[in-house]
Short mmCIF file of C-alpha atoms in Angstrom, two decimals:
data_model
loop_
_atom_site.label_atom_id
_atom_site.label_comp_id
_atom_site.label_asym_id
_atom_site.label_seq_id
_atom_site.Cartn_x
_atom_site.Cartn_y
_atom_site.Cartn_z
CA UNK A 1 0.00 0.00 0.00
CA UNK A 2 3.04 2.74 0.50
CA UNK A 3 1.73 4.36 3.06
CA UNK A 4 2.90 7.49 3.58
CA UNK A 5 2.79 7.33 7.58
CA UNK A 6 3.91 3.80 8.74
CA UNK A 7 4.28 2.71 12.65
CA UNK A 8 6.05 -0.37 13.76
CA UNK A 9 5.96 -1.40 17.42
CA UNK A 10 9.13 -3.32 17.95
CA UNK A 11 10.15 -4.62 14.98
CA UNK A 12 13.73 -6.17 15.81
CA UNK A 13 11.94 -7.80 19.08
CA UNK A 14 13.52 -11.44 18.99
CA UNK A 15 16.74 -10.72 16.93
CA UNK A 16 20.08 -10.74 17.40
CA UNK A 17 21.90 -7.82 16.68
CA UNK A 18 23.53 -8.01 12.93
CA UNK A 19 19.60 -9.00 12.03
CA UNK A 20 18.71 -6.19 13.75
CA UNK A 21 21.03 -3.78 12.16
CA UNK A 22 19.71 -5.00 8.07
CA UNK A 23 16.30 -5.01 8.98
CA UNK A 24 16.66 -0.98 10.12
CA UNK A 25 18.99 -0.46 7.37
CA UNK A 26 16.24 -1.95 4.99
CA UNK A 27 13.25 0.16 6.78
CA UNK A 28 15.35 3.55 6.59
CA UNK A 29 16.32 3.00 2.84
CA UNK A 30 12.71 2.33 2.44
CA UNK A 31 11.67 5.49 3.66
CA UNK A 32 14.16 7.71 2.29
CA UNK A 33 13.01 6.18 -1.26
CA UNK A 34 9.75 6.77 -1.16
CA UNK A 35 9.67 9.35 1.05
CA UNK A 36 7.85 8.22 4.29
CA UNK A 37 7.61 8.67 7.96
CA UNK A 38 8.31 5.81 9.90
CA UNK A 39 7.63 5.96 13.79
CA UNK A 40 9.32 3.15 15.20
CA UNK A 41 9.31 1.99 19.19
CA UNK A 42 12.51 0.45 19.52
CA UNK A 43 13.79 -2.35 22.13
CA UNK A 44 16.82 -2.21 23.39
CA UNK A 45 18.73 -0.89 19.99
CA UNK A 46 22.33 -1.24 19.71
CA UNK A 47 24.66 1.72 19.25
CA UNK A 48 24.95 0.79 15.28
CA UNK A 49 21.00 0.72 15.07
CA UNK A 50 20.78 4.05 17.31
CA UNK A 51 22.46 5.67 15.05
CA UNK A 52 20.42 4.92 11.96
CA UNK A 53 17.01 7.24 13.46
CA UNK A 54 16.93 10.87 12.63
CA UNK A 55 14.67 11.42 15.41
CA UNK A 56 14.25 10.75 18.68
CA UNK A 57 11.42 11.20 21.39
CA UNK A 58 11.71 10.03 24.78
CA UNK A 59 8.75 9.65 27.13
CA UNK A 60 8.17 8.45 30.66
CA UNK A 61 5.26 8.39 32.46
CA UNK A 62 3.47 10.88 30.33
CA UNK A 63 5.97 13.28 30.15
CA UNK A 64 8.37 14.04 26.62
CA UNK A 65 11.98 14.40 28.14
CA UNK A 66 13.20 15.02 25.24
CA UNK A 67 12.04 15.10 21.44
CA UNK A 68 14.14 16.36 18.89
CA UNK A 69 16.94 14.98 16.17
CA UNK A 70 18.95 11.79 17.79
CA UNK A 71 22.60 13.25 17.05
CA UNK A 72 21.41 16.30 19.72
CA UNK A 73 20.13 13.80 22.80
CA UNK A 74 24.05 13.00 24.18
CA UNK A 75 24.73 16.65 24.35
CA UNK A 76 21.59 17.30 25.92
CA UNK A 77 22.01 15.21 28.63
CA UNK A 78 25.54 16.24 29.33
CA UNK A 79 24.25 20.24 29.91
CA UNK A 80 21.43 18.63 32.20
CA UNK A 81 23.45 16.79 34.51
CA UNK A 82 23.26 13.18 33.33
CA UNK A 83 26.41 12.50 30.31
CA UNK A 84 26.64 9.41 28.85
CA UNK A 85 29.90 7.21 30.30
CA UNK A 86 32.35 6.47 27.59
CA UNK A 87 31.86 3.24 25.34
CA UNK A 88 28.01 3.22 26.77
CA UNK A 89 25.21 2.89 24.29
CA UNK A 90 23.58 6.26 24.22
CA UNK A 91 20.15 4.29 24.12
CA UNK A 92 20.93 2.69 26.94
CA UNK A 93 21.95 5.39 29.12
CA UNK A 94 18.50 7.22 28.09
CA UNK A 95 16.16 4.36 29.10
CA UNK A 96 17.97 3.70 32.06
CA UNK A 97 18.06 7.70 33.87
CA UNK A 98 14.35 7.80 32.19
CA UNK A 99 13.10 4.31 33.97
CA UNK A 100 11.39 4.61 37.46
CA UNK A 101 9.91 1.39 37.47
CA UNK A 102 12.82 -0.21 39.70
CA UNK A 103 13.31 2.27 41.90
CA UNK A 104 14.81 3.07 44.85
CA UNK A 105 17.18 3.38 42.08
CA UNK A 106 19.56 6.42 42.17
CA UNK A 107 20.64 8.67 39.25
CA UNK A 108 23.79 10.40 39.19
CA UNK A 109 23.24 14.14 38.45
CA UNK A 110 24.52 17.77 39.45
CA UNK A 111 27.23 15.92 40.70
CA UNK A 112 25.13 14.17 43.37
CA UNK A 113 22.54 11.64 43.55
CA UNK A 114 19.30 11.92 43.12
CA UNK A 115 16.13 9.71 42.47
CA UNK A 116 14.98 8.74 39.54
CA UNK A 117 11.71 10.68 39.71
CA UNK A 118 13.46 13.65 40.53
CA UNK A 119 15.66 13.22 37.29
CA UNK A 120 12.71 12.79 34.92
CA UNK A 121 11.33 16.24 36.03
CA UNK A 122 14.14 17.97 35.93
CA UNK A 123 14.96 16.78 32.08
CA UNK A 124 11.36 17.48 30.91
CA UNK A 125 11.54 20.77 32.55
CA UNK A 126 14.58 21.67 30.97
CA UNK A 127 13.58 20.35 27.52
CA UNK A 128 10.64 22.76 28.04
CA UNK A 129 12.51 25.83 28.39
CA UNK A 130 15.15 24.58 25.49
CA UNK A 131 15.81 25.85 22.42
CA UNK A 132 15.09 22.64 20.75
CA UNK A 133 11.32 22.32 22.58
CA UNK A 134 10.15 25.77 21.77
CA UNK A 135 11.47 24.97 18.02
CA UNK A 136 9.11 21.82 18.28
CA UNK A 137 6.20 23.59 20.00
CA UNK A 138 6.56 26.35 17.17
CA UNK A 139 6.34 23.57 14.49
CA UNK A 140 3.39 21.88 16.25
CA UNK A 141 1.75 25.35 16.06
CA UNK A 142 2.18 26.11 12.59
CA UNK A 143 0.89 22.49 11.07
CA UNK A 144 -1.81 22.82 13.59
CA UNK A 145 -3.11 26.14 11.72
CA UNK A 146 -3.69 24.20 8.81
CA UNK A 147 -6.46 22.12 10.17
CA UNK A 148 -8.00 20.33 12.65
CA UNK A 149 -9.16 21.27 16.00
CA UNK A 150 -7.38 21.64 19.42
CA UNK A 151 -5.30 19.63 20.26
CA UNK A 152 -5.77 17.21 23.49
CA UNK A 153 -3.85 17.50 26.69
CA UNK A 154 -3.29 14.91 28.87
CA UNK A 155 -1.81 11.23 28.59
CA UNK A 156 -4.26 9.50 28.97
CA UNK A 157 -7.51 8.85 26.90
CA UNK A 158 -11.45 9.41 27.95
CA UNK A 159 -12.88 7.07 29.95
CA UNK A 160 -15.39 6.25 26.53
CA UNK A 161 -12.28 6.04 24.26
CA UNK A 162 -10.75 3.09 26.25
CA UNK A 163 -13.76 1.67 26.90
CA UNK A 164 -14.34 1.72 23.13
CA UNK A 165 -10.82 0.36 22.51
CA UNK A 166 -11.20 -2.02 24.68
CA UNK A 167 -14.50 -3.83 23.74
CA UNK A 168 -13.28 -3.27 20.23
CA UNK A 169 -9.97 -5.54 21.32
CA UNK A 170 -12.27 -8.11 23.39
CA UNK A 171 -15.05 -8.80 20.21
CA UNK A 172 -11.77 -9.17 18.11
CA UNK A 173 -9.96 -12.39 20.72
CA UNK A 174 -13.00 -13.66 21.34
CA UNK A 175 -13.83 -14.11 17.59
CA UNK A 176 -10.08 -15.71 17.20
CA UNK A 177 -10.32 -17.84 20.10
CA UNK A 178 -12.03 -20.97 19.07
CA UNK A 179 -12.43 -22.39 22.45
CA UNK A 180 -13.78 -18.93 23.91
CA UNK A 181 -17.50 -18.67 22.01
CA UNK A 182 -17.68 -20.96 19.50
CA UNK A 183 -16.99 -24.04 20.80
CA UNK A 184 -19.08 -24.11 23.34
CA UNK A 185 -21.37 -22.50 20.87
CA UNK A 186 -21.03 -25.86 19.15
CA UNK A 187 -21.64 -28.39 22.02
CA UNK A 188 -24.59 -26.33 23.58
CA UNK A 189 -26.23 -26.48 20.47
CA UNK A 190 -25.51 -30.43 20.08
CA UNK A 191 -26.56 -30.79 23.64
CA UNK A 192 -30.41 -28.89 22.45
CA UNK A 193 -30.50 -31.18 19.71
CA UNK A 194 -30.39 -34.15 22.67
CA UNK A 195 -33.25 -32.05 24.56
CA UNK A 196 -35.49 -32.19 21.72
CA UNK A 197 -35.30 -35.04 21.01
CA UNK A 198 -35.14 -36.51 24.24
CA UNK A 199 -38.20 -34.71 25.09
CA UNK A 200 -39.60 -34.05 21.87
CA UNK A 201 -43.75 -33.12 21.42
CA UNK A 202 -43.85 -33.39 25.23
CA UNK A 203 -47.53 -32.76 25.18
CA UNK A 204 -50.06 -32.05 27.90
CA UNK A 205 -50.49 -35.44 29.78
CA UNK A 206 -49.87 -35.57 33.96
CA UNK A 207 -46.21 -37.27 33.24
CA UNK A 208 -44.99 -33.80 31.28
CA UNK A 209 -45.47 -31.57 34.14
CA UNK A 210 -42.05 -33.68 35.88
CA UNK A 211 -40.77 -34.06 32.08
CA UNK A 212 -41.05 -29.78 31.55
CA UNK A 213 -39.81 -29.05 34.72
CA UNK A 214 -36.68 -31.79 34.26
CA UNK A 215 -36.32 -30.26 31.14
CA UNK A 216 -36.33 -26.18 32.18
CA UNK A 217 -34.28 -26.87 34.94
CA UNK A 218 -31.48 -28.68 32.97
CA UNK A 219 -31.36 -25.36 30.43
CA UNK A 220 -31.80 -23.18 33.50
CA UNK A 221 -28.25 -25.14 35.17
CA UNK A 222 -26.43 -27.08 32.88
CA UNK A 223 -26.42 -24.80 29.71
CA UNK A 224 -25.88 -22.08 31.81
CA UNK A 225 -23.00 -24.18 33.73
CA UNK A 226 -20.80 -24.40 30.03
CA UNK A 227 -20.16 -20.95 30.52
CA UNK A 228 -17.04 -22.14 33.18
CA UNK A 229 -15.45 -23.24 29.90
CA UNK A 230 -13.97 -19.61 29.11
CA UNK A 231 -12.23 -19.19 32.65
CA UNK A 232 -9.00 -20.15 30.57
CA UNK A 233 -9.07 -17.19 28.63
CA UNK A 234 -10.48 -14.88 31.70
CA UNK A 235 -6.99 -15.91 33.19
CA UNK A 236 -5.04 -14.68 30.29
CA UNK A 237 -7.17 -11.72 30.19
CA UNK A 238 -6.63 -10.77 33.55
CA UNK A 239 -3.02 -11.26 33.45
CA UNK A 240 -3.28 -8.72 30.60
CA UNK A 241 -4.98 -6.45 32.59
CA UNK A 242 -2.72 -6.29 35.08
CA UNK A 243 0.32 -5.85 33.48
CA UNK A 244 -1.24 -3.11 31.16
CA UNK A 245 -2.91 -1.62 34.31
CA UNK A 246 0.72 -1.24 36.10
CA UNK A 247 1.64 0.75 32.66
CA UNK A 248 -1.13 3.16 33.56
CA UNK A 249 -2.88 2.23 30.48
CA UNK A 250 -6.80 2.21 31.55
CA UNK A 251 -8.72 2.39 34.60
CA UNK A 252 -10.48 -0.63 35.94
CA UNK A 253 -13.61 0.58 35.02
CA UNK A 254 -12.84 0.95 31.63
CA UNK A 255 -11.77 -2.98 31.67
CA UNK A 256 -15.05 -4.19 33.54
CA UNK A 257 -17.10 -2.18 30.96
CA UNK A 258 -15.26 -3.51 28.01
CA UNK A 259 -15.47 -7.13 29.09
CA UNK A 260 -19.06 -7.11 29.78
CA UNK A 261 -20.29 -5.21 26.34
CA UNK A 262 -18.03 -7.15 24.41
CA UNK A 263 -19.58 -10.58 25.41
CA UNK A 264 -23.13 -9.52 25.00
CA UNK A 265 -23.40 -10.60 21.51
CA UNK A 266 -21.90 -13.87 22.06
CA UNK A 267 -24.34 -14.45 24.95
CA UNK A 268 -27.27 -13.65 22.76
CA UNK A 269 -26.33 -15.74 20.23
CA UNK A 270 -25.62 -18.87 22.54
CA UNK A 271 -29.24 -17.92 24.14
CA UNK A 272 -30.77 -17.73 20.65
CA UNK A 273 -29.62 -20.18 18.69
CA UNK A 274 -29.51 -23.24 20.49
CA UNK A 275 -32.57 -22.00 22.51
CA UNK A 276 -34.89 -21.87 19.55
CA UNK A 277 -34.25 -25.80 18.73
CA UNK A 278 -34.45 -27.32 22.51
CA UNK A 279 -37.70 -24.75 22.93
CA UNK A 280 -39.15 -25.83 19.37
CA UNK A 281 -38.37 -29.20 19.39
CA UNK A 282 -39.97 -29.85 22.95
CA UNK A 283 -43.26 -28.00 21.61
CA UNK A 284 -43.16 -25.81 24.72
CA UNK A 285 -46.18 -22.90 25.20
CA UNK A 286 -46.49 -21.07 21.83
CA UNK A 287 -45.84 -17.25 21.50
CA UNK A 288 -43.01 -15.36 20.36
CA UNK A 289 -43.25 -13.74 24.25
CA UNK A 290 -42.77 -16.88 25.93
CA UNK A 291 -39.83 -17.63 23.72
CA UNK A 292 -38.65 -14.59 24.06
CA UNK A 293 -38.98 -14.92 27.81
CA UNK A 294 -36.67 -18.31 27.68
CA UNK A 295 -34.05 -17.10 25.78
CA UNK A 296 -33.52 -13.88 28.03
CA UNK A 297 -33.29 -16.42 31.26
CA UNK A 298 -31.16 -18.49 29.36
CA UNK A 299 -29.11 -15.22 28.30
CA UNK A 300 -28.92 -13.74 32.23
CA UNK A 301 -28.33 -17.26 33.51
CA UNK A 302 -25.14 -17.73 31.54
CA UNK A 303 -24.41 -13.78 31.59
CA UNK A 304 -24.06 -14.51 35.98
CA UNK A 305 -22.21 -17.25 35.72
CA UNK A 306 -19.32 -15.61 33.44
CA UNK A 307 -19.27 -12.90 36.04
CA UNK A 308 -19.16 -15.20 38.85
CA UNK A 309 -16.14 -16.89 36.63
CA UNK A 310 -14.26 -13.69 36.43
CA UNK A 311 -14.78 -12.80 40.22
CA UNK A 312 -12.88 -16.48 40.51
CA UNK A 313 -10.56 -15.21 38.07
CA UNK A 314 -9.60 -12.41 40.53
CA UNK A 315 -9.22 -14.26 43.25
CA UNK A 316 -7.43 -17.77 41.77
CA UNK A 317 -5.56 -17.11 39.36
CA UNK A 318 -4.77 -20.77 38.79
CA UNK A 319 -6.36 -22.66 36.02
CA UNK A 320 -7.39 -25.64 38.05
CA UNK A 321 -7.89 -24.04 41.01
CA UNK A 322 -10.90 -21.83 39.60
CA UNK A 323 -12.16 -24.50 37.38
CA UNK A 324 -12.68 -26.16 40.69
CA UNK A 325 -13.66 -23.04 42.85
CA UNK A 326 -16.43 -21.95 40.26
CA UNK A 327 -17.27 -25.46 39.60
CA UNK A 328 -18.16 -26.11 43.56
CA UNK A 329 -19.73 -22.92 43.72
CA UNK A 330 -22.20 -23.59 41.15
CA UNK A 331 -23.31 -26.92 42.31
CA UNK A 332 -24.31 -25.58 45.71
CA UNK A 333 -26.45 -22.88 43.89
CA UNK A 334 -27.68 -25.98 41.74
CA UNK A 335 -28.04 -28.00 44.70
CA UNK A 336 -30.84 -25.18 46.30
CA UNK A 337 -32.18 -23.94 43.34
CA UNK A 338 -35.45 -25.49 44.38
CA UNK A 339 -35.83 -28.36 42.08
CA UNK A 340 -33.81 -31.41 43.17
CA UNK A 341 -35.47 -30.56 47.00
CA UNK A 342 -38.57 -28.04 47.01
CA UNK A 343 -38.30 -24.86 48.56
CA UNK A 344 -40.55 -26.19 51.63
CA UNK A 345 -38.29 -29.14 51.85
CA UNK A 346 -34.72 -27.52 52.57
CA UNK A 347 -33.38 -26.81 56.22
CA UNK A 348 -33.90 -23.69 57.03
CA UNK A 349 -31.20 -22.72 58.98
CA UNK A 350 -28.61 -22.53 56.12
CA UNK A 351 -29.71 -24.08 53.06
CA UNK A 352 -33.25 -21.66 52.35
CA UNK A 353 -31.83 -19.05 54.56
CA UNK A 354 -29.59 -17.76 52.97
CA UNK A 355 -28.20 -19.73 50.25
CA UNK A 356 -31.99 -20.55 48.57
CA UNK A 357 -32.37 -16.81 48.17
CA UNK A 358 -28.72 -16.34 47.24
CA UNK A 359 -28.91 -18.94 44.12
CA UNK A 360 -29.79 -17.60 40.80
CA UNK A 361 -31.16 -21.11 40.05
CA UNK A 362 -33.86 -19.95 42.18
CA UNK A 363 -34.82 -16.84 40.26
CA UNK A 364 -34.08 -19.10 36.68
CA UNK A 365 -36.39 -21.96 37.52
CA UNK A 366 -39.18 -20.46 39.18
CA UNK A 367 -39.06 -17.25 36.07
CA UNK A 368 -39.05 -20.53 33.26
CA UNK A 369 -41.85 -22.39 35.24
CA UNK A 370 -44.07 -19.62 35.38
CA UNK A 371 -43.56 -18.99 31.68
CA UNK A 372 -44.15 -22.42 30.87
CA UNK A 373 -47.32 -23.36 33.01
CA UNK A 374 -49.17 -20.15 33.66
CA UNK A 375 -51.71 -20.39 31.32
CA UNK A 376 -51.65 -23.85 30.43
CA UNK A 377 -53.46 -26.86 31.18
CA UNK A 378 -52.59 -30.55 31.97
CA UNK A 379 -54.22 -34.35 32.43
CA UNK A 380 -55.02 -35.36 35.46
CA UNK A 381 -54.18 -39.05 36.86
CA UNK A 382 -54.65 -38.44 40.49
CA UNK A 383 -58.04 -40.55 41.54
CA UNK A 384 -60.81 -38.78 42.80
CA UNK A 385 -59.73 -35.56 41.27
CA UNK A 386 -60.45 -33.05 38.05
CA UNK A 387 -59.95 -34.30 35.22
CA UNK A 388 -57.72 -31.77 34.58
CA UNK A 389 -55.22 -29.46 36.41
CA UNK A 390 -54.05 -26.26 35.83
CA UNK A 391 -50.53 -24.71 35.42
CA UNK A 392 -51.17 -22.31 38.27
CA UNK A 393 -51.99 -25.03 40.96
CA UNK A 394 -49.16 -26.92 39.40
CA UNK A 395 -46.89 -24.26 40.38
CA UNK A 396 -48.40 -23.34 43.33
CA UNK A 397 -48.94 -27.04 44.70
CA UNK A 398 -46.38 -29.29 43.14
CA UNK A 399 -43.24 -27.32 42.65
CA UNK A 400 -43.92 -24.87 45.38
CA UNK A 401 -43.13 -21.91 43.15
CA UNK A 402 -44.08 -18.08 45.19
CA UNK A 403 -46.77 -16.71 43.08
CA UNK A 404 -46.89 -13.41 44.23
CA UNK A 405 -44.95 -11.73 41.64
CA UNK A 406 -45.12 -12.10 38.40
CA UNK A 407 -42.21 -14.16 36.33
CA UNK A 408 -40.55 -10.33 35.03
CA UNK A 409 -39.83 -9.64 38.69
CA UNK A 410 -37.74 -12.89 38.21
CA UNK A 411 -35.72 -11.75 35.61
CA UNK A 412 -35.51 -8.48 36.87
CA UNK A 413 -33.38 -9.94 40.02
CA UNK A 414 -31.64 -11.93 37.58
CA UNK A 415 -30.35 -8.84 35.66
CA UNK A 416 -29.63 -7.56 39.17
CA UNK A 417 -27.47 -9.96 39.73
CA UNK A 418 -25.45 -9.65 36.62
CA UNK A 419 -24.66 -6.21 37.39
CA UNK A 420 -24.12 -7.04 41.42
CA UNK A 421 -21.71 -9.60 40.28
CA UNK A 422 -20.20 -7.02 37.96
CA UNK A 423 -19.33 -4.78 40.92
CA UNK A 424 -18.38 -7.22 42.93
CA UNK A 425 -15.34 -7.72 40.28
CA UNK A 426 -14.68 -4.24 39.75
CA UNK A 427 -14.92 -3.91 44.06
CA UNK A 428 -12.84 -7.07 43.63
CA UNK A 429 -9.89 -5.70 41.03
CA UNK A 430 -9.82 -2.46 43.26
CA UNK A 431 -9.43 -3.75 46.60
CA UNK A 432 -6.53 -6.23 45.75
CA UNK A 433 -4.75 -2.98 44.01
CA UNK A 434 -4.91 -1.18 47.84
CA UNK A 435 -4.26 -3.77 49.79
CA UNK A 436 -1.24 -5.31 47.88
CA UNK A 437 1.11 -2.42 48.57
CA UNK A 438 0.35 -2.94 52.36
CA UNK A 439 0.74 -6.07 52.52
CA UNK A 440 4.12 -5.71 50.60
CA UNK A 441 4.84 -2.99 53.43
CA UNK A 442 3.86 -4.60 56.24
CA UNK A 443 5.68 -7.83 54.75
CA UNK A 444 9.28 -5.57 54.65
CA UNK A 445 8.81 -3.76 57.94
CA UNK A 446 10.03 -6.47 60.46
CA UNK A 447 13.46 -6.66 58.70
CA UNK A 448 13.67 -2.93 58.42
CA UNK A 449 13.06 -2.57 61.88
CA UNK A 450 15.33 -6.11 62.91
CA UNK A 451 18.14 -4.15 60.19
CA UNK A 452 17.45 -0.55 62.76
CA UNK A 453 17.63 -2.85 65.57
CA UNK A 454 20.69 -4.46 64.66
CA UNK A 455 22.31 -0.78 63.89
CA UNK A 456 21.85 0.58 67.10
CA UNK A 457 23.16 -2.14 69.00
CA UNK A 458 26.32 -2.12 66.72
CA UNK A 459 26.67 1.48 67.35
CA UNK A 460 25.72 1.83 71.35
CA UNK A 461 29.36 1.57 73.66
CA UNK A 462 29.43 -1.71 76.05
CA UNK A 463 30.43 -0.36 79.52
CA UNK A 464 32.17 -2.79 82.01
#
């Protein structure tokens, strides 16, 4: 395409140097032939490669230290304190008085030493008030008048930019990763197929009513339960996250926001698709609002349980460790959701209060059994009774289901929940950023003070 503007992020990464050298040599003969700009961030160049930029701008921690032509950085440096050594690389003397991230380290400046921070400031100020700067900020200025509008301060983008960015980046993986979406895409929709026809033109007769509910709560758990199958890749992205969150890239808001939007359409499409051939195949209540109804639960159901797989993620970071964790948790929530022991039927002491009302099983089966039943009517068996029953005394009688709210309050709680559990991550992410640091203090205090200790008895006089 010869573009006129051309970026490349690391492009020697992985080379040794002589490789490194031709592929530069290549990219600057390149751009003096046709006439390009090439931006290039650079790793660790050698003194051969340094000397083959024009330019060179030096950042840290949103500040520009210096930005000007390459040739001019050495001298620079020398007026301000901070002069290469002899047979240094340049490069490397810039990245390493530029470099806070492992400090206490000490820079050697004005002829004493001074911290790292301290050096960073004092170059950007200078490069400010330089000769080269103002030239910069005067160039800046003039290309500016020929269009556009003002130009943004800061270094860092709006919250909506990186939330944009990062969505944008999520849809993308999750599209690439096979195992992520599509895969389980693929075995939800084989295990539908086994619904229908397992339970296919279920019909009204007293033996459906256990067959329907069998049938609702298996979508309700189980489909919902595949969703544990993309804690692999909430690992890798949260070991993402945190790297690119010590850089100061995004907020953690920004990342919880991305996350969530970005999975929506998978979700919907997992809810829709395979949803539409268990619910069709079964010959559950007709309308386009009860289906509708079933593929929403289905959606929040497996919408909670990825959040519940990323709050694992934040707390166990190891792969078989959260398998596990959010494995366990769900099958106590399964356990209580009201189906394989009635509401009525559980101890009350722990397993109704709290955990029944803590489940979203709960909320899923009795929101899908109203949908199903209300309205509907069923064969009777029972001797001595109607001939037929209806869906209301089913729920009411059999499956013990609270029918003072309607089934929309039900998947009202379960949308709740999806964003409670999304706050709990982002409450989660935030807390382990505060508390690490103090735990890393408190951690190094006892040998600072046994070190103190130590140097105060060496220094106190023994009197006989």
């Amino acid at each position: 395409m010869r573009p006129k503007l051309l970026f490349l992020d690391e492009p020697t990464s992985g080379l040794d140097s002589a490789a490194s050298y031709h592929i530069m040599k290549r990219i600057v003969g390149l751009a003096k032939q046709d006439g390009r700009t090439v931006v290039v961030a650079i790793h660790q160049p050698s003194s051969e490669v340094f000397e083959l930029f024009h330019n060179l701008c030096l950042l840290s921690y949103g500040k520009t230290v210096y930005f000007g032509p390459a040739s001019a950085a050495e001298e620079f440096f020398s007026l301000n304190g901070f002069p290469c050594p002899t047979m240094r690389n340049p490069s490397d003397h810039y990245l390493r008085t530029i470099n806070k991230d492992f400090d206490p380290d000490i820079e050697q400046g004005y002829g004493k030493s001074i911290s790292t921070e301290e050096a960073i400031n004092s170059l950007a100020n200078s490069y400010k008030s330089s000769q080269i700067g103002q030239q910069l900020g005067a160039q800046i200025a003039e290309i500016h008048k020929k269009g556009g509008g003002v130009l943004e301060k800061g270094s860092q983008a709006s919250f909506s930019t990186q939330s944009m960015v990062l969505t944008r980046r999520s849809l993308v993986n999750m599209n690439r990763d096979l195992g992520y979406y599509w895969l389980r895409l693929a075995i939800i929709i084989a295990l539908c197929l086994c619904l229908g026809t397992i339970f296919y033109d279920i019909g009204h007769s007293y033996g459906s009513i256990q067959a329907r509910g069998s049938m609702l709560m298996f979508v309700a758990a189980f489909l919902a339960f595949m969703s544990i199958g993309g804690f692999p890749s909430f690992v890798e992205d949260m070991k993402i996250f945190e790297r690119e969150r010590l850089n100061g890239h995004y907020g953690v808001a920004a990342f919880v926001f991305g996350n969530t939007f970005s999975s929506i359409p998978y979700l919907l499409l997992i809810s829709l698709t395979p949803g539409a051939i268990a619910y069709f195949l079964v010959g559950l209540q007709r309308g386009i609002d009860h289906f509708v109804y079933f593929a929403l639960v289905l959606f929040a159901c497996t919408m909670l349980v990825e959040s519940l797989m990323m709050i694992v993620a934040s707390i166990v970071p190891d792969f078989l460790m959260g398998i596990i964790t959010g494995a366990g948790i769900q099958g106590v929530m399964i356990l209580n959701g009201g189906f394989f022991r009635l509401p009525n039927d559980l101890p009350n002491p722990f397993w109704k209060y709290p955990m029944y009302y803590i489940a979203f099983h709960k909320y899923a089966n009795q929101g899908l059994y109203k949908n199903e039943f209300e309205g509907q009517t069923f064969l009777n068996n029972q001797i001595g009774g109607a001939p037929t029953i209806s869906g209301e005394a089913i729920l009411r009688d059999e499956w013990q289901m609270q029918m003072g709210y309607s089934k929309w309050v039900d998947l009202s709680v379960l949308l709740g929940m999806v964003v409670l559990y999304r706050l709990m991550f982002f409450g989660i992410i935030k807390t382990t950023e505060n508390v690490k640091p103090m735990i890393r203090g408190l951690r190094s205090n006892p040998s600072r003070q046994g070190n103190r200790i130590m140097e105060n008895a060496s220094s106190t006089p023994v009197h006989r």
